[in-house]
């Protein structure tokens, strides 16, 4: 399969459209996909919140905390965590310095324009299909792990406050948090603590900083279309004040309420496969608003590219069968590119028959 070298048409930065009266047709979603027509208010609850500090507060509380994580992954695919061990000062600094990047003059940002070959750099679309309807957001994507594929040429050196060290320190802290969550998820499946860690091999990680500009007609578009995350675990640092992320729960879209100092955790497709569907990779999307921009940072923690990911044999018992075919994460990403971003067809596409 050919990997496209360039975008199919000139890239427009959403940030340059924020002050217009109306949005270009390219961003207008079909009526059924617009934010308000597809949300059913109330009744479905809210994304669970877990105090991870409970893991260190004695056996009973540890057990209850692990159960809360496990329940959230089974029923929501999403939860927020507090007392997660990541430095709050570092979280604040990351927000500030990356906001500084998007505040740079356009010519300076354009020096980092990305291409569909690796997606690393400053981007404004994911899909490579010509004429596609676009999302109302710009981003910066970087590969952090494994070290062997980290390419500093793609990292911004402006603004001066945006040092490599800040982003790397943050990445290292998040890898630790992912390790804690992997252990909890393994234990609550009745497996040994190291199960997911081993299945991930030499894990990879990327950082996607999302910048959703304010939008003159937020009811007609989305900041990010519905999708499930293809990798292992995602840890999202959301905007302190501005809402936008919505999680699918049955037929409703539930808005994630920003909690100060919290991080949002979600299960990706590879964990759904490894756990034979016990833990769910759930669709989510981002809505935008007329009043203000929103910055979020998604840290994607993924299994090694070339290891076969398949349902754990310990979880395929009592007459059940594996729900997914073995695939490496690399193959999985290729399939996704061919199918294009289409909500939650991704994990489903590899279901064994
Ligand atoms: C993502 C994502 C949510 C957000 O980058 O995959 O789902 O709130 N981001 O920006
Ligand atoms: Ni996502």
XYZ file of C-alpha atoms and ligand atoms in Angstrom:
364
model
C 0.000 0.000 0.000
C 1.217 3.488 -0.794
C 1.726 5.881 2.037
C 0.892 9.376 0.879
C 3.849 11.740 0.962
C 1.831 14.948 1.018
C -1.623 16.208 1.895
C -4.111 15.984 -0.996
C -4.859 19.725 -0.990
C -3.451 22.894 0.562
C -3.675 22.795 4.351
C -5.747 25.517 6.007
C -4.993 26.283 9.643
C -8.222 26.371 11.627
C -6.709 29.096 13.784
C -6.839 31.428 10.760
C -10.607 30.882 10.462
C -11.576 31.625 14.057
C -12.542 35.252 13.525
C -14.736 34.745 10.458
C -18.528 35.181 10.615
C -19.285 31.761 9.173
C -17.334 28.538 8.831
C -16.296 27.237 5.383
C -18.439 24.405 3.968
C -15.533 22.001 4.411
C -16.148 21.977 8.173
C -19.928 21.567 8.114
C -20.952 18.088 9.254
C -24.038 16.310 7.917
C -27.052 17.081 10.166
C -26.996 13.717 12.003
C -23.362 14.197 13.032
C -23.696 17.689 14.455
C -23.227 18.112 18.188
C -26.740 18.887 19.325
C -28.824 16.655 17.109
C -27.093 13.517 18.352
C -26.915 14.164 22.079
C -29.577 12.980 24.469
C -29.327 14.961 27.705
C -29.354 13.487 31.164
C -29.924 10.066 32.632
C -26.722 8.318 31.686
C -24.517 9.547 34.553
C -21.029 10.975 34.362
C -17.558 9.659 33.641
C -16.239 8.045 36.880
C -13.616 9.762 39.006
C -10.992 7.650 40.804
C -8.642 8.770 43.579
C -5.491 6.780 42.784
C -4.107 7.760 46.191
C -6.308 4.926 47.432
C -3.808 2.418 46.044
C -1.441 3.346 48.875
C -3.922 3.551 51.749
C -4.152 -0.002 53.074
C -5.584 -3.239 51.734
C -9.303 -2.423 51.791
C -8.917 0.920 50.124
C -6.479 -0.473 47.608
C -8.991 -3.139 46.673
C -11.819 -0.601 46.337
C -9.668 1.666 44.167
C -8.699 -1.184 41.854
C -12.336 -2.182 41.548
C -13.326 1.379 40.665
C -10.732 1.423 37.851
C -11.869 -1.954 36.591
C -15.567 -0.986 36.647
C -14.825 2.217 34.771
C -12.924 0.310 32.064
C -15.719 -2.231 31.688
C -18.619 0.187 31.594
C -17.209 3.473 30.347
C -13.785 2.908 28.826
C -12.966 6.246 30.478
C -12.255 7.639 33.928
C -10.662 10.681 35.493
C -7.870 10.288 38.032
C -6.652 12.524 40.851
C -3.645 11.890 43.118
C -2.122 10.273 40.052
C 1.482 11.065 40.980
C 2.182 13.336 37.996
C 3.661 16.667 39.077
C 0.985 19.367 39.017
C 3.652 21.964 38.390
C 4.795 20.054 35.309
C 1.204 19.740 34.057
C 0.737 23.504 34.378
C 4.046 24.168 32.633
C 3.171 21.842 29.752
C -0.096 23.692 29.177
C 1.621 27.030 29.272
C 4.549 26.277 26.965
C 2.478 24.438 24.391
C -0.091 27.201 24.355
C 2.927 29.395 23.610
C 3.548 27.401 20.453
C 0.051 28.032 19.100
C 0.369 31.713 20.025
C 3.410 32.099 17.733
C 3.026 34.009 14.444
C 1.790 31.721 11.670
C 5.036 31.786 9.661
C 6.945 30.449 12.636
C 4.506 27.608 13.174
C 4.503 26.737 9.458
C 8.182 25.813 9.684
C 6.993 22.682 11.505
C 4.187 21.734 9.081
C 3.715 17.958 9.066
C 3.023 15.439 6.299
C 1.060 12.174 6.324
C 4.295 10.160 6.297
C 4.760 10.333 10.080
C 2.242 13.001 11.151
C 4.985 14.494 13.328
C 4.846 18.270 13.513
C 2.182 20.932 13.130
C -0.972 19.534 11.536
C -4.562 20.404 10.771
C -6.036 17.165 9.505
C -5.610 13.418 9.948
C -7.324 11.917 6.913
C -5.658 12.023 3.510
C -8.811 11.720 1.429
C -9.240 14.606 -0.979
C -12.353 16.669 -0.363
C -13.087 15.132 3.065
C -15.088 17.082 5.631
C -12.597 18.431 8.144
C -12.539 18.885 11.912
C -12.271 22.243 13.654
C -8.827 21.772 15.194
C -5.080 22.092 14.720
C -2.531 19.922 16.518
C 1.116 19.176 17.113
C 2.165 15.533 17.139
C 5.434 14.121 18.447
C 6.810 10.648 18.933
C 8.368 10.255 22.407
C 9.126 6.530 22.683
C 10.841 4.307 21.771
C 13.955 6.447 21.860
C 15.100 4.909 18.570
C 12.367 6.658 16.551
C 12.418 9.957 18.380
C 13.328 12.645 15.854
C 14.272 16.007 17.339
C 14.122 17.622 13.893
C 10.360 17.477 14.245
C 10.329 19.124 17.669
C 9.618 22.834 17.922
C 12.445 25.000 19.184
C 10.109 27.956 19.605
C 8.916 29.546 21.780
C 12.082 29.590 23.891
C 10.079 28.432 26.926
C 9.150 25.199 25.128
C 12.162 23.139 26.088
C 12.589 19.508 25.115
C 13.197 18.703 28.758
C 9.724 19.820 29.801
C 8.036 17.555 27.258
C 10.394 14.662 27.994
C 9.981 14.934 31.765
C 6.240 14.926 31.274
C 6.480 11.857 29.026
C 8.498 10.003 31.625
C 6.028 10.767 34.386
C 3.165 9.598 32.224
C 4.930 6.339 31.388
C 5.068 5.688 35.158
C 1.358 6.391 35.506
C 0.600 4.067 32.580
C 2.625 1.377 34.359
C 0.494 1.749 37.492
C -2.700 1.519 35.460
C -1.412 -1.500 33.516
C -0.737 -3.287 36.802
C -4.194 -2.512 38.170
C -5.870 -3.612 34.949
C -3.889 -6.872 34.905
C -4.703 -7.717 38.529
C -8.402 -6.945 38.184
C -8.590 -9.372 35.272
C -7.363 -12.074 37.634
C -3.962 -12.143 35.923
C -0.546 -11.463 37.363
C 0.443 -7.837 37.810
C 2.971 -7.862 34.946
C 0.617 -9.234 32.296
C -0.148 -6.070 30.288
C 3.350 -4.726 30.749
C 4.756 -7.884 29.145
C 2.212 -7.933 26.327
C 3.152 -4.342 25.441
C 6.822 -5.273 24.942
C 8.966 -2.202 24.360
C 6.127 0.307 24.500
C 5.865 3.322 22.214
C 4.358 6.684 23.059
C 3.304 9.825 21.238
C 1.999 13.197 22.313
C -0.754 15.013 20.461
C -1.328 18.587 21.557
C -4.764 19.632 20.305
C -5.652 23.272 19.764
C -9.345 23.895 19.164
C -9.881 27.490 18.107
C -13.087 29.280 18.968
C -15.690 28.719 16.321
C -18.337 31.116 14.944
C -20.809 28.259 14.308
C -20.034 25.501 16.830
C -23.363 23.738 16.260
C -22.395 22.819 12.707
C -19.027 21.178 13.267
C -16.817 19.150 15.637
C -13.327 19.742 16.986
C -12.603 16.041 16.588
C -14.937 13.514 14.957
C -16.050 10.397 16.843
C -13.254 7.839 17.095
C -11.775 5.302 19.448
C -8.060 5.519 20.169
C -6.204 2.780 18.277
C -3.377 2.192 20.770
C -3.078 0.935 24.339
C -3.888 3.622 26.896
C -4.481 7.343 26.448
C -3.865 9.890 29.203
C -5.426 13.252 28.428
C -4.511 16.522 30.050
C -7.604 18.610 29.341
C -8.098 22.318 29.482
C -8.575 23.541 33.063
C -11.782 25.388 32.395
C -13.107 24.752 28.913
C -15.292 21.701 28.303
C -15.279 19.929 24.960
C -14.604 16.197 25.309
C -17.655 13.923 25.078
C -17.777 10.176 25.616
C -20.326 7.850 24.083
C -22.513 6.008 26.553
C -25.193 3.982 24.836
C -26.974 6.442 22.589
C -25.820 9.571 24.446
C -22.777 11.786 24.387
C -21.649 12.554 27.943
C -19.577 15.690 28.493
C -16.437 15.243 30.597
C -16.453 17.946 33.284
C -12.994 19.420 33.838
C -11.713 18.629 37.358
C -8.736 20.726 38.525
C -5.472 18.735 38.521
C -7.115 15.593 37.148
C -6.080 13.537 34.130
C -8.508 11.655 31.895
C -7.609 8.025 31.194
C -9.086 5.908 28.433
C -8.692 2.401 27.128
C -7.546 2.050 23.506
C -8.332 -0.642 20.947
C -5.259 -2.777 21.771
C -6.381 -3.261 25.382
C -9.851 -4.156 24.180
C -8.231 -6.862 22.047
C -5.833 -8.116 24.758
C -8.687 -8.413 27.266
C -11.019 -10.038 24.723
C -13.457 -7.185 25.080
C -13.631 -7.036 28.887
C -12.177 -3.543 28.896
C -13.713 -1.285 26.307
C -12.193 1.215 23.920
C -15.026 3.712 23.710
C -15.858 6.302 21.075
C -15.382 9.926 21.956
C -15.470 13.279 20.186
C -14.772 16.951 20.820
C -17.234 19.825 20.504
C -16.077 23.411 20.107
C -17.536 26.694 21.266
C -17.972 30.287 20.232
C -16.361 31.957 23.210
C -12.898 30.540 23.629
C -10.189 28.218 22.382
C -9.340 24.957 24.133
C -6.021 23.169 24.542
C -5.694 19.469 25.355
C -2.782 17.031 25.322
C -3.262 13.381 24.543
C -0.457 11.007 25.531
C -0.822 7.750 23.611
C 0.843 4.728 25.189
C 1.081 1.827 22.767
C 2.363 -1.722 22.485
C 5.563 -2.391 20.567
C 4.811 -2.086 16.844
C 5.738 -5.578 15.744
C 4.372 -7.806 18.508
C 1.265 -9.849 17.843
C -1.602 -8.508 19.912
C -4.255 -11.128 20.575
C -6.772 -11.944 23.290
C -5.039 -13.418 26.348
C -5.599 -17.164 26.423
C -6.428 -16.968 30.144
C -9.409 -14.812 29.203
C -10.738 -17.103 26.505
C -12.230 -19.777 28.746
C -15.437 -21.701 29.417
C -16.532 -22.103 25.836
C -15.932 -18.471 24.864
C -13.903 -17.775 21.741
C -11.399 -15.061 20.883
C -13.282 -12.024 19.624
C -10.367 -10.569 17.663
C -7.773 -11.870 15.249
C -4.103 -11.513 16.154
C -2.509 -8.455 14.572
C 0.531 -6.370 15.249
C -0.120 -2.737 16.148
C 1.709 -1.802 12.958
C -0.717 -3.860 10.822
C -3.616 -2.479 12.775
C -2.609 1.103 12.015
C -2.307 0.261 8.311
C -5.824 -1.229 8.267
C -7.070 1.921 9.941
C -5.522 4.122 7.303
C -7.208 2.127 4.588
C -10.592 2.245 6.273
C -10.221 5.894 7.213
C -11.510 7.372 10.453
C -14.946 5.878 10.950
C -15.950 5.927 14.550
C -15.698 2.602 16.217
C -15.485 0.319 13.201
C -11.812 -0.125 13.955
C -11.706 -2.768 16.636
C -14.836 -4.277 15.115
C -13.149 -4.651 11.739
C -10.790 -7.254 13.115
C -13.351 -9.277 15.046
C -12.918 -12.957 14.314
C -15.890 -14.583 12.661
C -7.464 12.510 20.877
C -8.657 12.943 21.668
C -9.713 14.600 23.075
C -9.600 16.046 23.433
O -6.553 13.352 20.667
O -7.453 11.322 20.471
O -9.588 12.198 21.762
O -10.314 16.449 24.348
N -8.643 14.171 22.234
O -8.837 16.757 22.801
Ni -9.074 10.197 21.173
